Amino acid sequence: MLAAWYASQFGAPQARAVAEPSAERVREAVAAGIVSLPALQGALVARAGAPRAGLALAAMVPPARRLARKLSPT
């Protein structure tokens, strides 16, 4: 479940950047990759046997996204 969420958060901006490789699209794709990392880490931790810790890590994505609007993640 967390892996699918990561893929949707990370994959859509990547696909847009491939379709239209402008500076803005690439910047969005890089930011999405950085902001989505807690979801990937949460999926890996949950798969390793710590689902609560995985969910706690993945819960950091929305605050990271809000922070990325105010401060560049790159």
mmCIF file with all atom_site columns, C-alpha atoms in Angstrom:
data_model
loop_
_atom_site.group_PDB
_atom_site.id
_atom_site.type_symbol
_atom_site.label_atom_id
_atom_site.label_alt_id
_atom_site.label_comp_id
_atom_site.label_asym_id
_atom_site.label_entity_id
_atom_site.label_seq_id
_atom_site.pdbx_PDB_ins_code
_atom_site.Cartn_x
_atom_site.Cartn_y
_atom_site.Cartn_z
_atom_site.occupancy
_atom_site.B_iso_or_equiv
_atom_site.pdbx_formal_charge
_atom_site.auth_seq_id
_atom_site.auth_comp_id
_atom_site.auth_asym_id
_atom_site.auth_atom_id
_atom_site.pdbx_PDB_model_num
ATOM 1  C CA . MET A 1 1  ? 0.000  0.000  0.000   1.00 0.00 ? 1  MET A CA 1
ATOM 2  C CA . LEU A 1 2  ? 2.720  2.504  0.943   1.00 0.00 ? 2  LEU A CA 1
ATOM 3  C CA . ALA A 1 3  ? 4.794  1.475  -2.069  1.00 0.00 ? 3  ALA A CA 1
ATOM 4  C CA . ALA A 1 4  ? 1.858  2.166  -4.382  1.00 0.00 ? 4  ALA A CA 1
ATOM 5  C CA . TRP A 1 5  ? 1.347  5.548  -2.752  1.00 0.00 ? 5  TRP A CA 1
ATOM 6  C CA . TYR A 1 6  ? 5.027  6.347  -3.248  1.00 0.00 ? 6  TYR A CA 1
ATOM 7  C CA . ALA A 1 7  ? 4.853  5.286  -6.889  1.00 0.00 ? 7  ALA A CA 1
ATOM 8  C CA . SER A 1 8  ? 1.831  7.507  -7.531  1.00 0.00 ? 8  SER A CA 1
ATOM 9  C CA . GLN A 1 9  ? 3.395  10.500 -5.766  1.00 0.00 ? 9  GLN A CA 1
ATOM 10 C CA . PHE A 1 10 ? 6.743  10.046 -7.501  1.00 0.00 ? 10 PHE A CA 1
ATOM 11 C CA . GLY A 1 11 ? 5.731  8.562  -10.852 1.00 0.00 ? 11 GLY A CA 1
ATOM 12 C CA . ALA A 1 12 ? 3.267  11.153 -12.137 1.00 0.00 ? 12 ALA A CA 1
ATOM 13 C CA . PRO A 1 13 ? 5.722  14.094 -12.009 1.00 0.00 ? 13 PRO A CA 1
ATOM 14 C CA . GLN A 1 14 ? 8.425  11.887 -13.531 1.00 0.00 ? 14 GLN A CA 1
ATOM 15 C CA . ALA A 1 15 ? 6.139  10.954 -16.423 1.00 0.00 ? 15 ALA A CA 1
ATOM 16 C CA . ARG A 1 16 ? 5.263  14.621 -17.003 1.00 0.00 ? 16 ARG A CA 1
ATOM 17 C CA . ALA A 1 17 ? 8.966  15.506 -17.061 1.00 0.00 ? 17 ALA A CA 1
ATOM 18 C CA . VAL A 1 18 ? 9.652  12.784 -19.636 1.00 0.00 ? 18 VAL A CA 1
ATOM 19 C CA . ALA A 1 19 ? 6.750  13.958 -21.795 1.00 0.00 ? 19 ALA A CA 1
ATOM 20 C CA . GLU A 1 20 ? 7.746  17.633 -21.537 1.00 0.00 ? 20 GLU A CA 1
ATOM 21 C CA . PRO A 1 21 ? 11.384 18.002 -20.444 1.00 0.00 ? 21 PRO A CA 1
ATOM 22 C CA . SER A 1 22 ? 11.222 21.697 -19.584 1.00 0.00 ? 22 SER A CA 1
ATOM 23 C CA . ALA A 1 23 ? 13.152 23.120 -16.651 1.00 0.00 ? 23 ALA A CA 1
ATOM 24 C CA . GLU A 1 24 ? 9.951  23.590 -14.651 1.00 0.00 ? 24 GLU A CA 1
ATOM 25 C CA . ARG A 1 25 ? 8.801  19.980 -15.173 1.00 0.00 ? 25 ARG A CA 1
ATOM 26 C CA . VAL A 1 26 ? 12.210 18.588 -14.249 1.00 0.00 ? 26 VAL A CA 1
ATOM 27 C CA . ARG A 1 27 ? 12.291 20.795 -11.141 1.00 0.00 ? 27 ARG A CA 1
ATOM 28 C CA . GLU A 1 28 ? 8.831  19.522 -10.151 1.00 0.00 ? 28 GLU A CA 1
ATOM 29 C CA . ALA A 1 29 ? 9.945  15.917 -10.706 1.00 0.00 ? 29 ALA A CA 1
ATOM 30 C CA . VAL A 1 30 ? 13.041 16.352 -8.543  1.00 0.00 ? 30 VAL A CA 1
ATOM 31 C CA . ALA A 1 31 ? 11.029 18.026 -5.780  1.00 0.00 ? 31 ALA A CA 1
ATOM 32 C CA . ALA A 1 32 ? 8.416  15.247 -5.905  1.00 0.00 ? 32 ALA A CA 1
ATOM 33 C CA . GLY A 1 33 ? 11.162 12.650 -5.594  1.00 0.00 ? 33 GLY A CA 1
ATOM 34 C CA . ILE A 1 34 ? 12.665 14.338 -2.565  1.00 0.00 ? 34 ILE A CA 1
ATOM 35 C CA . VAL A 1 35 ? 9.340  14.997 -0.843  1.00 0.00 ? 35 VAL A CA 1
ATOM 36 C CA . SER A 1 36 ? 8.151  11.433 -1.525  1.00 0.00 ? 36 SER A CA 1
ATOM 37 C CA . LEU A 1 37 ? 11.162 9.747  0.078   1.00 0.00 ? 37 LEU A CA 1
ATOM 38 C CA . PRO A 1 38 ? 9.477  9.310  3.486   1.00 0.00 ? 38 PRO A CA 1
ATOM 39 C CA . ALA A 1 39 ? 6.752  7.255  1.760   1.00 0.00 ? 39 ALA A CA 1
ATOM 40 C CA . LEU A 1 40 ? 9.391  4.991  0.217   1.00 0.00 ? 40 LEU A CA 1
ATOM 41 C CA . GLN A 1 41 ? 11.230 4.668  3.505   1.00 0.00 ? 41 GLN A CA 1
ATOM 42 C CA . GLY A 1 42 ? 7.943  3.924  5.267   1.00 0.00 ? 42 GLY A CA 1
ATOM 43 C CA . ALA A 1 43 ? 7.136  1.183  2.761   1.00 0.00 ? 43 ALA A CA 1
ATOM 44 C CA . LEU A 1 44 ? 10.542 -0.403 3.249   1.00 0.00 ? 44 LEU A CA 1
ATOM 45 C CA . VAL A 1 45 ? 10.305 -0.229 7.040   1.00 0.00 ? 45 VAL A CA 1
ATOM 46 C CA . ALA A 1 46 ? 6.773  -1.667 7.010   1.00 0.00 ? 46 ALA A CA 1
ATOM 47 C CA . ARG A 1 47 ? 7.887  -4.515 4.763   1.00 0.00 ? 47 ARG A CA 1
ATOM 48 C CA . ALA A 1 48 ? 10.786 -5.219 7.132   1.00 0.00 ? 48 ALA A CA 1
ATOM 49 C CA . GLY A 1 49 ? 8.259  -5.918 9.887   1.00 0.00 ? 49 GLY A CA 1
ATOM 50 C CA . ALA A 1 50 ? 7.566  -2.583 11.540  1.00 0.00 ? 50 ALA A CA 1
ATOM 51 C CA . PRO A 1 51 ? 4.252  -1.394 10.065  1.00 0.00 ? 51 PRO A CA 1
ATOM 52 C CA . ARG A 1 52 ? 3.609  1.266  12.707  1.00 0.00 ? 52 ARG A CA 1
ATOM 53 C CA . ALA A 1 53 ? 7.016  2.817  12.210  1.00 0.00 ? 53 ALA A CA 1
ATOM 54 C CA . GLY A 1 54 ? 6.453  2.657  8.457   1.00 0.00 ? 54 GLY A CA 1
ATOM 55 C CA . LEU A 1 55 ? 3.179  4.514  8.755   1.00 0.00 ? 55 LEU A CA 1
ATOM 56 C CA . ALA A 1 56 ? 4.804  7.096  11.021  1.00 0.00 ? 56 ALA A CA 1
ATOM 57 C CA . LEU A 1 57 ? 7.497  7.713  8.410   1.00 0.00 ? 57 LEU A CA 1
ATOM 58 C CA . ALA A 1 58 ? 4.971  7.917  5.582   1.00 0.00 ? 58 ALA A CA 1
ATOM 59 C CA . ALA A 1 59 ? 2.919  10.391 7.617   1.00 0.00 ? 59 ALA A CA 1
ATOM 60 C CA . MET A 1 60 ? 5.741  12.889 7.093   1.00 0.00 ? 60 MET A CA 1
ATOM 61 C CA . VAL A 1 61 ? 4.917  13.307 3.388   1.00 0.00 ? 61 VAL A CA 1
ATOM 62 C CA . PRO A 1 62 ? 2.065  15.864 3.798   1.00 0.00 ? 62 PRO A CA 1
ATOM 63 C CA . PRO A 1 63 ? 4.091  18.123 6.141   1.00 0.00 ? 63 PRO A CA 1
ATOM 64 C CA . ALA A 1 64 ? 7.077  17.808 3.807   1.00 0.00 ? 64 ALA A CA 1
ATOM 65 C CA . ARG A 1 65 ? 4.911  18.810 0.854   1.00 0.00 ? 65 ARG A CA 1
ATOM 66 C CA . ARG A 1 66 ? 3.635  21.884 2.741   1.00 0.00 ? 66 ARG A CA 1
ATOM 67 C CA . LEU A 1 67 ? 7.165  22.833 3.742   1.00 0.00 ? 67 LEU A CA 1
ATOM 68 C CA . ALA A 1 68 ? 8.375  22.390 0.153   1.00 0.00 ? 68 ALA A CA 1
ATOM 69 C CA . ARG A 1 69 ? 5.942  25.102 -0.940  1.00 0.00 ? 69 ARG A CA 1
ATOM 70 C CA . LYS A 1 70 ? 7.687  27.563 1.372   1.00 0.00 ? 70 LYS A CA 1
ATOM 71 C CA . LEU A 1 71 ? 11.273 26.357 1.048   1.00 0.00 ? 71 LEU A CA 1
ATOM 72 C CA . SER A 1 72 ? 12.838 24.619 -1.947  1.00 0.00 ? 72 SER A CA 1
ATOM 73 C CA . PRO A 1 73 ? 13.627 20.956 -1.193  1.00 0.00 ? 73 PRO A CA 1
ATOM 74 C CA . THR A 1 74 ? 16.557 20.962 -3.608  1.00 0.00 ? 74 THR A CA 1
#
